[in-house]
Coordinates of C-alpha atoms and ligand atoms in Angstrom, one line a residue:
M215 CA -88.0 68.6 11.6
R216 CA -86.5 70.2 8.5
V217 CA -82.7 70.2 9.2
S218 CA -81.9 71.9 5.9
A219 CA -83.9 74.9 7.4
P220 CA -82.0 77.9 8.5
G221 CA -79.8 78.5 11.7
R222 CA -76.1 78.4 11.1
L223 CA -75.2 75.2 12.6
H224 CA -71.5 74.9 13.1
D225 CA -69.0 73.7 15.7
R226 CA -66.9 76.1 18.0
R227 CA -64.5 76.5 15.1
G228 CA -67.1 77.4 12.8
V229 CA -66.9 74.0 10.6
V230 CA -70.0 72.0 9.9
P231 CA -69.2 68.6 11.4
A232 CA -69.2 65.8 8.8
G233 CA -72.5 63.9 9.1
Y234 CA -73.9 66.7 11.1
I235 CA -77.4 66.5 9.3
R236 CA -77.5 62.9 10.1
Q237 CA -76.7 63.9 13.8
V238 CA -79.3 66.3 14.2
T239 CA -82.1 64.4 12.7
P240 CA -83.3 62.2 15.6
A241 CA -83.8 58.4 14.4
V242 CA -86.9 58.5 16.5
P243 CA -88.9 61.8 17.4
L244 CA -87.4 63.6 20.4
P245 CA -89.4 63.5 23.4
D246 CA -91.6 66.3 24.2
P247 CA -90.2 67.5 27.5
Q248 CA -93.2 69.5 28.4
P249 CA -96.1 68.2 26.3
R250 CA -98.3 71.4 25.7
A251 CA -101.6 71.5 24.0
V252 CA -100.8 74.0 21.3
P253 CA -104.0 73.7 19.0
G254 CA -103.2 73.1 15.4
S255 CA -99.5 72.4 16.1
P256 CA -99.2 68.9 16.6
G257 CA -95.8 67.6 17.7
T258 CA -94.6 70.9 19.2
G259 CA -92.4 70.7 22.1
G260 CA -89.7 72.3 24.1
L261 CA -86.2 73.1 23.3
V262 CA -84.3 70.0 23.6
D263 CA -80.5 69.5 22.9
R264 CA -79.0 66.2 22.0
H265 CA -77.6 65.8 25.5
G266 CA -81.1 65.9 26.9
R267 CA -81.0 69.2 28.4
V268 CA -84.4 71.3 28.2
A269 CA -84.0 75.3 27.8
T270 CA -86.7 77.0 30.1
D271 CA -85.0 80.1 30.9
L272 CA -84.8 82.7 28.3
R273 CA -82.3 85.6 28.5
V274 CA -83.3 88.6 26.1
S275 CA -80.8 91.2 25.3
L276 CA -82.7 94.5 24.6
T277 CA -79.7 96.7 23.6
D278 CA -76.0 96.3 23.2
R279 CA -75.4 99.8 24.5
C280 CA -74.5 100.5 28.2
N281 CA -74.0 103.7 30.1
L282 CA -71.1 102.1 32.1
R283 CA -67.8 100.6 30.9
C284 CA -67.2 97.7 33.2
T285 CA -63.4 96.7 32.4
Y286 CA -64.4 92.9 32.4
C287 CA -67.3 93.5 30.0
M288 CA -66.7 96.3 27.5
P289 CA -63.7 98.3 26.0
E290 CA -64.0 101.9 27.1
E291 CA -64.3 103.2 23.5
G292 CA -64.3 101.8 19.9
L293 CA -67.1 99.2 20.2
A294 CA -69.4 99.6 17.2
W295 CA -73.0 99.8 18.1
L296 CA -75.7 97.7 16.4
P297 CA -77.5 99.7 13.7
K298 CA -81.1 100.6 14.9
V299 CA -82.5 98.7 11.8
E300 CA -80.8 95.4 12.8
Q301 CA -82.5 95.7 16.5
L302 CA -85.7 94.1 16.9
T303 CA -88.4 96.3 17.5
D304 CA -90.6 96.0 20.6
D305 CA -93.2 94.2 18.8
E306 CA -90.7 91.7 17.5
V307 CA -89.1 91.2 20.9
A308 CA -92.7 90.5 22.2
R309 CA -93.4 88.3 19.4
L310 CA -90.4 85.9 19.9
V311 CA -90.9 85.9 23.9
R312 CA -94.6 84.7 23.2
I313 CA -93.4 82.0 21.0
G314 CA -91.0 81.0 23.4
V315 CA -93.6 80.8 26.3
E316 CA -96.4 79.5 24.2
Q317 CA -94.8 77.0 22.0
L318 CA -91.5 76.2 23.3
G319 CA -91.9 75.8 27.2
I320 CA -90.0 79.0 28.4
R321 CA -90.6 79.6 31.9
E322 CA -88.5 82.5 32.9
V323 CA -87.8 85.5 31.1
R324 CA -84.8 87.7 31.9
F325 CA -84.3 90.9 30.3
T326 CA -80.7 92.2 29.9
G327 CA -78.2 94.0 27.8
G328 CA -76.0 96.2 27.3
E329 CA -78.2 98.1 29.8
P330 CA -82.0 97.1 29.4
L331 CA -83.1 100.3 31.4
L332 CA -81.7 102.4 28.1
R333 CA -84.4 100.7 26.1
P334 CA -87.3 103.1 25.9
G335 CA -90.1 100.6 25.5
L336 CA -88.9 98.4 28.5
P337 CA -92.2 98.9 30.7
G338 CA -94.2 97.8 27.5
I339 CA -91.9 94.8 26.8
V340 CA -92.3 93.7 30.3
A341 CA -96.1 94.0 30.3
A342 CA -96.4 91.9 27.0
A343 CA -94.2 89.4 28.8
T344 CA -96.1 89.1 32.1
A345 CA -99.4 89.1 30.2
L346 CA -98.6 85.7 28.6
R347 CA -99.9 82.3 29.8
P348 CA -98.8 80.2 31.2
R349 CA -97.3 83.2 33.1
P350 CA -93.2 83.3 33.0
E351 CA -91.4 84.7 35.8
V352 CA -89.9 87.8 34.6
S353 CA -87.0 89.6 35.8
L354 CA -84.3 92.0 35.0
T355 CA -80.6 92.4 35.2
T356 CA -79.6 96.0 35.3
N357 CA -76.8 98.4 36.4
A358 CA -79.5 100.3 38.3
I359 CA -78.9 103.6 36.8
G360 CA -82.0 105.2 36.3
L361 CA -83.9 102.5 38.4
A362 CA -84.7 104.9 41.1
R363 CA -87.1 106.6 38.6
M364 CA -88.2 103.4 36.6
A365 CA -88.8 100.9 39.5
P366 CA -92.5 101.8 40.1
A367 CA -93.3 101.6 36.4
L368 CA -91.6 98.4 36.0
A369 CA -93.4 96.8 39.1
A370 CA -96.6 98.1 37.6
A371 CA -95.8 96.4 34.5
G372 CA -95.7 93.0 36.4
L373 CA -92.0 92.6 36.6
D374 CA -91.3 89.9 39.4
R375 CA -87.6 90.8 40.6
I376 CA -84.5 92.5 39.7
N377 CA -80.6 91.5 39.8
V378 CA -78.3 94.6 40.1
S379 CA -74.6 94.6 39.1
L380 CA -72.3 96.2 41.7
D381 CA -68.7 95.3 42.2
T382 CA -67.7 97.8 44.9
L383 CA -69.1 100.3 47.6
D384 CA -65.9 102.6 46.9
R385 CA -66.8 105.6 44.9
E386 CA -63.4 106.0 43.5
R387 CA -63.0 102.3 42.6
F388 CA -66.3 102.2 41.2
R389 CA -65.3 105.1 38.9
Q390 CA -62.2 103.3 38.0
L391 CA -63.9 99.9 37.2
T392 CA -66.9 101.4 35.2
H393 CA -65.3 104.6 33.8
R394 CA -68.2 106.6 35.2
D395 CA -69.1 108.1 38.7
R396 CA -72.4 106.8 39.0
L397 CA -72.2 104.7 42.2
P398 CA -74.8 106.8 44.2
D399 CA -77.3 106.4 41.3
V400 CA -76.8 102.4 41.5
L401 CA -77.5 102.6 45.2
A402 CA -80.5 104.8 44.9
G403 CA -81.8 102.2 42.2
L404 CA -81.1 99.3 44.7
A405 CA -83.3 101.0 47.3
A406 CA -86.0 101.8 44.9
A407 CA -86.2 98.3 43.6
Q408 CA -86.6 96.9 47.3
D409 CA -89.3 99.8 47.8
A410 CA -91.2 98.8 44.6
G411 CA -91.2 95.1 45.9
L412 CA -89.1 93.9 43.2
T413 CA -87.8 91.2 45.5
P414 CA -85.6 89.4 46.2
V415 CA -83.2 91.9 45.0
K416 CA -80.1 90.2 43.9
V417 CA -76.7 91.9 43.6
N418 CA -74.2 90.2 41.2
T419 CA -70.6 90.9 41.7
V420 CA -67.4 90.2 39.6
L421 CA -64.1 90.4 41.5
M422 CA -60.6 91.1 40.0
R423 CA -57.4 90.2 41.6
G424 CA -55.8 93.4 43.2
I425 CA -58.6 95.6 42.0
N426 CA -61.8 95.0 44.0
D427 CA -61.2 91.7 45.7
V428 CA -61.1 93.7 48.9
D429 CA -64.7 94.4 48.5
A430 CA -66.1 91.1 49.0
V431 CA -66.8 91.4 52.7
P432 CA -67.9 94.8 52.7
L433 CA -70.3 94.1 49.8
L434 CA -71.5 91.0 51.8
D435 CA -72.2 93.3 55.0
F436 CA -73.8 96.0 52.8
C437 CA -76.2 93.2 51.4
L438 CA -76.9 91.3 54.7
E439 CA -77.8 95.1 56.2
H440 CA -80.3 95.8 53.4
G441 CA -81.6 92.4 52.7
Y442 CA -80.3 91.9 49.2
Q443 CA -79.1 88.5 48.0
L444 CA -75.4 88.7 47.0
R445 CA -74.0 86.3 44.5
F446 CA -70.4 86.6 43.3
I447 CA -69.7 85.6 39.7
E448 CA -66.2 84.1 38.5
Q449 CA -65.0 86.6 35.6
M450 CA -65.5 84.8 32.4
P451 CA -63.6 85.2 28.9
L452 CA -66.2 87.6 27.6
D453 CA -64.5 90.9 27.7
G454 CA -64.6 93.2 24.9
G455 CA -60.6 93.4 24.9
H456 CA -60.2 89.6 25.1
T457 CA -57.5 90.1 27.8
W458 CA -59.2 87.4 30.3
N459 CA -56.3 85.5 31.9
R460 CA -57.1 82.5 34.2
D461 CA -54.4 83.6 36.8
R462 CA -55.9 87.0 37.3
M463 CA -59.4 85.5 38.0
V464 CA -60.5 85.3 41.5
T465 CA -61.9 81.8 41.9
G466 CA -65.0 80.7 43.9
E467 CA -62.7 78.8 46.2
E468 CA -60.8 82.3 46.9
I469 CA -64.1 84.0 47.4
L470 CA -65.3 81.8 50.0
E471 CA -61.9 81.8 52.0
R472 CA -62.2 85.7 51.9
L473 CA -65.9 85.8 53.1
S474 CA -65.1 82.9 55.8
A475 CA -62.4 85.2 57.4
T476 CA -65.4 87.2 59.0
H477 CA -68.5 85.2 58.5
T478 CA -69.5 81.6 59.0
L479 CA -70.5 79.7 56.0
T480 CA -72.5 76.6 55.6
P481 CA -73.6 74.9 52.6
D482 CA -77.3 75.7 51.9
T483 CA -79.0 72.3 51.6
E484 CA -81.8 73.7 49.6
A485 CA -82.0 71.7 46.2
R486 CA -80.1 73.8 43.6
G487 CA -81.7 72.6 40.5
S488 CA -80.5 74.2 37.6
A489 CA -79.5 77.6 39.3
P490 CA -75.8 78.6 38.5
A491 CA -75.4 79.7 42.2
E492 CA -74.1 77.4 44.9
R493 CA -75.4 79.0 47.9
W494 CA -74.1 79.2 51.6
L495 CA -75.9 80.2 54.6
V496 CA -74.2 83.4 56.3
D497 CA -73.7 82.9 60.0
G498 CA -76.3 80.2 60.4
G499 CA -78.9 82.0 58.0
P500 CA -81.4 82.7 56.9
A501 CA -79.5 85.1 54.8
T502 CA -77.4 83.4 52.0
V503 CA -74.4 84.3 49.7
G504 CA -74.1 82.8 46.4
V505 CA -71.1 81.8 44.2
I506 CA -71.5 81.3 40.4
A507 CA -68.2 79.5 39.7
S508 CA -68.7 79.1 35.9
V509 CA -65.4 78.5 35.2
T510 CA -63.9 76.4 37.8
R511 CA -67.0 74.4 38.8
S512 CA -69.0 75.0 35.4
F513 CA -72.7 73.6 35.5
C514 CA -73.3 73.0 31.9
G515 CA -74.5 69.6 32.5
S516 CA -77.8 71.2 34.1
C517 CA -77.8 74.4 31.8
D518 CA -81.5 75.5 31.0
R519 CA -80.8 78.7 29.1
T520 CA -81.4 79.7 25.6
R521 CA -80.5 83.6 24.6
L522 CA -81.9 85.9 22.1
T523 CA -79.7 88.7 21.4
A524 CA -80.7 92.3 20.7
D525 CA -80.5 91.8 16.9
G526 CA -82.8 88.7 17.0
Q527 CA -79.9 85.8 16.9
I528 CA -80.5 82.8 19.2
R529 CA -77.4 81.6 21.1
N530 CA -77.8 78.2 22.6
C531 CA -74.9 79.0 25.0
L532 CA -73.3 82.3 26.3
F533 CA -70.0 80.9 24.6
A534 CA -71.2 79.6 21.3
R535 CA -69.3 80.8 18.6
E536 CA -72.3 80.6 16.1
E537 CA -75.8 82.0 16.4
S538 CA -79.1 81.2 14.6
D539 CA -80.8 84.4 12.8
L540 CA -84.5 84.5 13.9
R541 CA -84.7 88.3 12.9
T542 CA -84.3 87.6 9.0
A543 CA -86.9 84.8 8.9
L544 CA -89.4 87.1 11.1
R545 CA -89.1 89.9 8.7
E546 CA -89.5 87.6 5.8
G547 CA -92.8 86.7 7.1
A548 CA -92.1 83.3 8.7
S549 CA -95.2 81.9 10.9
D550 CA -94.8 81.4 14.6
Q551 CA -94.5 77.6 13.8
E552 CA -91.6 78.2 11.5
L553 CA -89.8 80.5 13.8
A554 CA -90.3 77.8 16.7
D555 CA -88.7 75.1 14.5
R556 CA -85.8 77.4 13.8
W557 CA -85.5 77.8 17.5
R558 CA -85.7 74.2 18.3
I559 CA -83.1 73.4 15.5
A560 CA -80.8 76.1 17.0
T561 CA -81.2 74.3 20.5
L562 CA -80.3 70.8 19.1
G563 CA -76.5 71.9 18.6
K564 CA -75.9 72.9 22.0
L565 CA -72.5 71.7 22.9
P566 CA -72.1 69.5 26.3
G567 CA -69.9 72.2 27.9
H568 CA -68.7 75.9 27.3
G569 CA -65.2 74.5 26.6
I570 CA -63.2 77.1 28.3
D571 CA -60.8 74.4 29.5
D572 CA -60.1 73.0 26.0
P573 CA -56.8 74.0 24.3
S574 CA -58.9 74.9 21.1
F575 CA -61.2 77.5 23.3
L576 CA -61.9 80.5 21.3
Q577 CA -63.7 83.5 23.0
P578 CA -66.9 84.5 21.2
A579 CA -66.5 87.5 19.1
R580 CA -69.3 89.3 20.7
P581 CA -68.4 90.6 24.1
M582 CA -70.9 90.1 27.0
S583 CA -72.5 93.3 26.7
A584 CA -73.5 92.4 23.0
I585 CA -74.8 88.8 24.0
G586 CA -76.7 89.7 27.1
G587 CA -75.4 88.3 30.5
Ligands
LIG256 N1 -75.9 96.2 32.4 C1 -76.7 95.2 33.0 C2 -76.0 94.9 34.2 O1 -74.9 95.6 34.5 O2 -76.3 94.1 35.1 C3 -76.9 93.9 32.3 C4 -75.9 93.3 31.5 S1 -74.4 92.8 32.1 C5 -73.4 92.3 30.7 C6 -74.9 91.4 33.2 C7 -73.9 90.6 34.0 O3 -72.8 90.2 33.3 C8 -73.6 91.8 35.1 O4 -73.7 91.1 36.2 C9 -72.0 91.7 34.9 O5 -71.4 91.9 35.9 C10 -71.9 90.4 34.1 N2 -70.6 90.2 33.4 C11 -70.1 91.0 32.2 N3 -69.1 90.6 32.1 C12 -68.6 89.6 32.6 C13 -67.6 88.6 32.6 N4 -66.4 88.7 31.5 N5 -67.4 87.8 33.5 C14 -68.5 87.4 34.4 N6 -69.6 88.2 34.5 C15 -69.7 89.3 33.5

């Protein structure tokens, strides 16, 4: 493995650590986590980092644009969009996803953004991913605006399931939170996803103290009634305005306390694996509710994610401050093997944890909308 090869490998402060090259060059070859018979590519293996974690779950951002302006994610205005020429084309996305699946052991592909439904070629990109072998699980994270129209085409393209972000059922609060009056579109999108069989439909909710924390129980009741799986996500320091404040964050523990006032929650004993959500059976089950406590109960030790941004950068962590550029190499004619090697190298440097608790923690320059949540 050539360590002098590309990829901007730095620590969180952007400094290349002394002896870095020695550190990333394994004294003995790294074990192949999922040996794959790739003809003509001896020695190929999965995305292994220096802490032994293997990335098998790929998040692909298809655009940095969004039709909502959720306050914890994007500034209301003033965010510069990626120029079109810097964005990967549909074919470039499909090629990198193929390399991930065929050469690097990716088993799950989640398209996200920005808002992925804004990408005109989405059904074709999904179809390309679902045609791959071994067949990855392919899902989508969306705000559901436009999903009522697109759900059948996405199901026909082979999409397996959908995650919809929804933080309140109150129309006025939705408008305040997102700066757009689109709650009815979201609810219609959710129903359409269910009708199209894009199940289980999961609902992602971020609660903010004094703003929508009162929505926790109504959202749970709504999801129980419709058969959606609700998951609360702790707010992370990934907002466009860099205004995140730990004291204002509603913790997983507080969320459980709120829900417990009206429902009986018992821990779901089903193995969690690398899933980010801790799950509870609601009122004895079988319905469950999940809490993704990324800040207060981080699960970096079992992280199996790798991320591709809309402009072709690999991020080995949501909070990484450095990225590895696959787009330039791809456009300069790199082979699949070379691109796979760059991706492997980018993975090696994944830090053991997101570091939010470190005094030296710095929020990534890109907000969540431009990384791909
Ligand atoms: N537009 C799509 C959507 O709304 O689901 C996909 C992109 S959005 C960035 C993906 C997820 O990230 C959403 O569920 C959103 O709530 C979550 N998210 C955005 N900013 C966040 C933050 N600061 N902390 C926690 N979750 C965040």
